[in-house]
Amino acid sequence: IPINDPFNERLRKEYGLDYDSARSPFNANGKLGYIAKDNGKEFVVIDGVKVSEEYNNISFANEINGKLVYIAKKGLTYSVYEQ
């Protein structure tokens, strides 16, 4: 790492720029997954592709045994989803 680049900015990548926000990154079978928010709704993105429905809130997302699992709020209720 060059001395004038202490945070390695030349190699750093930024994801989720197409959305209002992106958070909670996770490993999805070797691909980057995260929770994104756009126009007040949250959804799961894996490898740059929206892979879930839109929800009021998603509090957790991860891959478990090769399946996407997340906790999401639709209306007033949180549920666990697997796909």
JSON list of C-alpha atoms in Angstrom, two decimals:
[
{"chain": "A", "resi": 1, "resn": "ILE", "atom": "CA", "xyz": [0.00, 0.00, 0.00]},
{"chain": "A", "resi": 2, "resn": "PRO", "atom": "CA", "xyz": [1.49, 3.32, -0.97]},
{"chain": "A", "resi": 3, "resn": "ILE", "atom": "CA", "xyz": [2.09, 5.71, 1.92]},
{"chain": "A", "resi": 4, "resn": "ASN", "atom": "CA", "xyz": [-0.15, 8.37, 0.34]},
{"chain": "A", "resi": 5, "resn": "ASP", "atom": "CA", "xyz": [-3.04, 5.85, 0.16]},
{"chain": "A", "resi": 6, "resn": "PRO", "atom": "CA", "xyz": [-3.38, 4.65, 3.78]},
{"chain": "A", "resi": 7, "resn": "PHE", "atom": "CA", "xyz": [-6.96, 3.39, 3.37]},
{"chain": "A", "resi": 8, "resn": "ASN", "atom": "CA", "xyz": [-6.23, 1.61, 0.09]},
{"chain": "A", "resi": 9, "resn": "GLU", "atom": "CA", "xyz": [-8.83, 3.71, -1.72]},
{"chain": "A", "resi": 10, "resn": "ARG", "atom": "CA", "xyz": [-7.67, 2.49, -5.11]},
{"chain": "A", "resi": 11, "resn": "LEU", "atom": "CA", "xyz": [-8.81, -1.05, -4.26]},
{"chain": "A", "resi": 12, "resn": "ARG", "atom": "CA", "xyz": [-11.90, -0.24, -2.22]},
{"chain": "A", "resi": 13, "resn": "LYS", "atom": "CA", "xyz": [-15.28, -0.78, -3.88]},
{"chain": "A", "resi": 14, "resn": "GLU", "atom": "CA", "xyz": [-18.55, 0.82, -2.89]},
{"chain": "A", "resi": 15, "resn": "TYR", "atom": "CA", "xyz": [-21.87, -1.00, -3.28]},
{"chain": "A", "resi": 16, "resn": "GLY", "atom": "CA", "xyz": [-25.51, 0.05, -3.02]},
{"chain": "A", "resi": 17, "resn": "LEU", "atom": "CA", "xyz": [-25.09, 3.39, -4.74]},
{"chain": "A", "resi": 18, "resn": "ASP", "atom": "CA", "xyz": [-28.25, 2.78, -6.81]},
{"chain": "A", "resi": 19, "resn": "TYR", "atom": "CA", "xyz": [-30.38, 2.81, -3.64]},
{"chain": "A", "resi": 20, "resn": "ASP", "atom": "CA", "xyz": [-31.19, 5.28, -0.87]},
{"chain": "A", "resi": 21, "resn": "SER", "atom": "CA", "xyz": [-29.12, 3.12, 1.53]},
{"chain": "A", "resi": 22, "resn": "ALA", "atom": "CA", "xyz": [-27.40, -0.24, 1.85]},
{"chain": "A", "resi": 23, "resn": "ARG", "atom": "CA", "xyz": [-26.44, -2.09, 5.05]},
{"chain": "A", "resi": 24, "resn": "SER", "atom": "CA", "xyz": [-25.78, -5.43, 6.76]},
{"chain": "A", "resi": 25, "resn": "PRO", "atom": "CA", "xyz": [-23.52, -7.16, 4.22]},
{"chain": "A", "resi": 26, "resn": "PHE", "atom": "CA", "xyz": [-23.38, -10.97, 4.26]},
{"chain": "A", "resi": 27, "resn": "ASN", "atom": "CA", "xyz": [-21.84, -13.84, 2.30]},
{"chain": "A", "resi": 28, "resn": "ALA", "atom": "CA", "xyz": [-24.29, -15.50, -0.08]},
{"chain": "A", "resi": 29, "resn": "ASN", "atom": "CA", "xyz": [-22.49, -18.52, -1.52]},
{"chain": "A", "resi": 30, "resn": "GLY", "atom": "CA", "xyz": [-19.37, -16.44, -2.16]},
{"chain": "A", "resi": 31, "resn": "LYS", "atom": "CA", "xyz": [-21.31, -13.43, -3.45]},
{"chain": "A", "resi": 32, "resn": "LEU", "atom": "CA", "xyz": [-21.98, -10.16, -1.67]},
{"chain": "A", "resi": 33, "resn": "GLY", "atom": "CA", "xyz": [-25.47, -9.82, -0.23]},
{"chain": "A", "resi": 34, "resn": "TYR", "atom": "CA", "xyz": [-26.91, -6.85, 1.64]},
{"chain": "A", "resi": 35, "resn": "ILE", "atom": "CA", "xyz": [-30.14, -5.17, 2.69]},
{"chain": "A", "resi": 36, "resn": "ALA", "atom": "CA", "xyz": [-31.02, -2.14, 0.55]},
{"chain": "A", "resi": 37, "resn": "LYS", "atom": "CA", "xyz": [-33.64, 0.57, 0.96]},
{"chain": "A", "resi": 38, "resn": "ASP", "atom": "CA", "xyz": [-35.26, 2.59, -1.80]},
{"chain": "A", "resi": 39, "resn": "ASN", "atom": "CA", "xyz": [-38.38, 4.77, -1.71]},
{"chain": "A", "resi": 40, "resn": "GLY", "atom": "CA", "xyz": [-39.08, 3.73, 1.89]},
{"chain": "A", "resi": 41, "resn": "LYS", "atom": "CA", "xyz": [-39.07, -0.04, 1.21]},
{"chain": "A", "resi": 42, "resn": "GLU", "atom": "CA", "xyz": [-36.34, -2.58, 2.06]},
{"chain": "A", "resi": 43, "resn": "PHE", "atom": "CA", "xyz": [-35.27, -5.65, 0.09]},
{"chain": "A", "resi": 44, "resn": "VAL", "atom": "CA", "xyz": [-32.35, -8.07, -0.24]},
{"chain": "A", "resi": 45, "resn": "VAL", "atom": "CA", "xyz": [-29.73, -7.66, -2.96]},
{"chain": "A", "resi": 46, "resn": "ILE", "atom": "CA", "xyz": [-27.25, -10.41, -3.92]},
{"chain": "A", "resi": 47, "resn": "ASP", "atom": "CA", "xyz": [-24.48, -9.84, -6.44]},
{"chain": "A", "resi": 48, "resn": "GLY", "atom": "CA", "xyz": [-26.14, -6.58, -7.51]},
{"chain": "A", "resi": 49, "resn": "VAL", "atom": "CA", "xyz": [-29.55, -8.19, -8.16]},
{"chain": "A", "resi": 50, "resn": "LYS", "atom": "CA", "xyz": [-32.71, -7.54, -6.13]},
{"chain": "A", "resi": 51, "resn": "VAL", "atom": "CA", "xyz": [-33.76, -11.03, -4.96]},
{"chain": "A", "resi": 52, "resn": "SER", "atom": "CA", "xyz": [-36.61, -10.44, -2.50]},
{"chain": "A", "resi": 53, "resn": "GLU", "atom": "CA", "xyz": [-39.93, -8.67, -2.32]},
{"chain": "A", "resi": 54, "resn": "GLU", "atom": "CA", "xyz": [-40.09, -5.19, -0.83]},
{"chain": "A", "resi": 55, "resn": "TYR", "atom": "CA", "xyz": [-40.87, -4.92, 2.88]},
{"chain": "A", "resi": 56, "resn": "ASN", "atom": "CA", "xyz": [-41.41, -2.18, 5.45]},
{"chain": "A", "resi": 57, "resn": "ASN", "atom": "CA", "xyz": [-38.27, -3.39, 7.25]},
{"chain": "A", "resi": 58, "resn": "ILE", "atom": "CA", "xyz": [-35.76, -6.23, 7.06]},
{"chain": "A", "resi": 59, "resn": "SER", "atom": "CA", "xyz": [-33.93, -6.80, 10.31]},
{"chain": "A", "resi": 60, "resn": "PHE", "atom": "CA", "xyz": [-31.69, -9.74, 9.30]},
{"chain": "A", "resi": 61, "resn": "ALA", "atom": "CA", "xyz": [-30.57, -11.52, 6.13]},
{"chain": "A", "resi": 62, "resn": "ASN", "atom": "CA", "xyz": [-28.15, -14.40, 5.66]},
{"chain": "A", "resi": 63, "resn": "GLU", "atom": "CA", "xyz": [-27.56, -17.59, 3.73]},
{"chain": "A", "resi": 64, "resn": "ILE", "atom": "CA", "xyz": [-28.21, -20.75, 5.73]},
{"chain": "A", "resi": 65, "resn": "ASN", "atom": "CA", "xyz": [-27.61, -24.16, 4.15]},
{"chain": "A", "resi": 66, "resn": "GLY", "atom": "CA", "xyz": [-27.66, -22.63, 0.68]},
{"chain": "A", "resi": 67, "resn": "LYS", "atom": "CA", "xyz": [-30.95, -20.77, 1.15]},
{"chain": "A", "resi": 68, "resn": "LEU", "atom": "CA", "xyz": [-31.59, -17.08, 1.67]},
{"chain": "A", "resi": 69, "resn": "VAL", "atom": "CA", "xyz": [-33.20, -16.49, 5.06]},
{"chain": "A", "resi": 70, "resn": "TYR", "atom": "CA", "xyz": [-34.37, -13.10, 6.33]},
{"chain": "A", "resi": 71, "resn": "ILE", "atom": "CA", "xyz": [-36.61, -11.52, 8.94]},
{"chain": "A", "resi": 72, "resn": "ALA", "atom": "CA", "xyz": [-38.92, -8.94, 7.41]},
{"chain": "A", "resi": 73, "resn": "LYS", "atom": "CA", "xyz": [-41.87, -6.80, 8.41]},
{"chain": "A", "resi": 74, "resn": "LYS", "atom": "CA", "xyz": [-44.92, -6.66, 6.17]},
{"chain": "A", "resi": 75, "resn": "GLY", "atom": "CA", "xyz": [-47.68, -4.47, 7.60]},
{"chain": "A", "resi": 76, "resn": "LEU", "atom": "CA", "xyz": [-47.48, -4.81, 11.40]},
{"chain": "A", "resi": 77, "resn": "THR", "atom": "CA", "xyz": [-45.99, -8.31, 11.55]},
{"chain": "A", "resi": 78, "resn": "TYR", "atom": "CA", "xyz": [-42.43, -9.64, 11.34]},
{"chain": "A", "resi": 79, "resn": "SER", "atom": "CA", "xyz": [-41.96, -13.08, 9.79]},
{"chain": "A", "resi": 80, "resn": "VAL", "atom": "CA", "xyz": [-39.05, -15.35, 8.91]},
{"chain": "A", "resi": 81, "resn": "TYR", "atom": "CA", "xyz": [-38.76, -15.95, 5.16]},
{"chain": "A", "resi": 82, "resn": "GLU", "atom": "CA", "xyz": [-36.75, -18.62, 3.36]},
{"chain": "A", "resi": 83, "resn": "GLN", "atom": "CA", "xyz": [-36.16, -18.81, -0.37]}
]
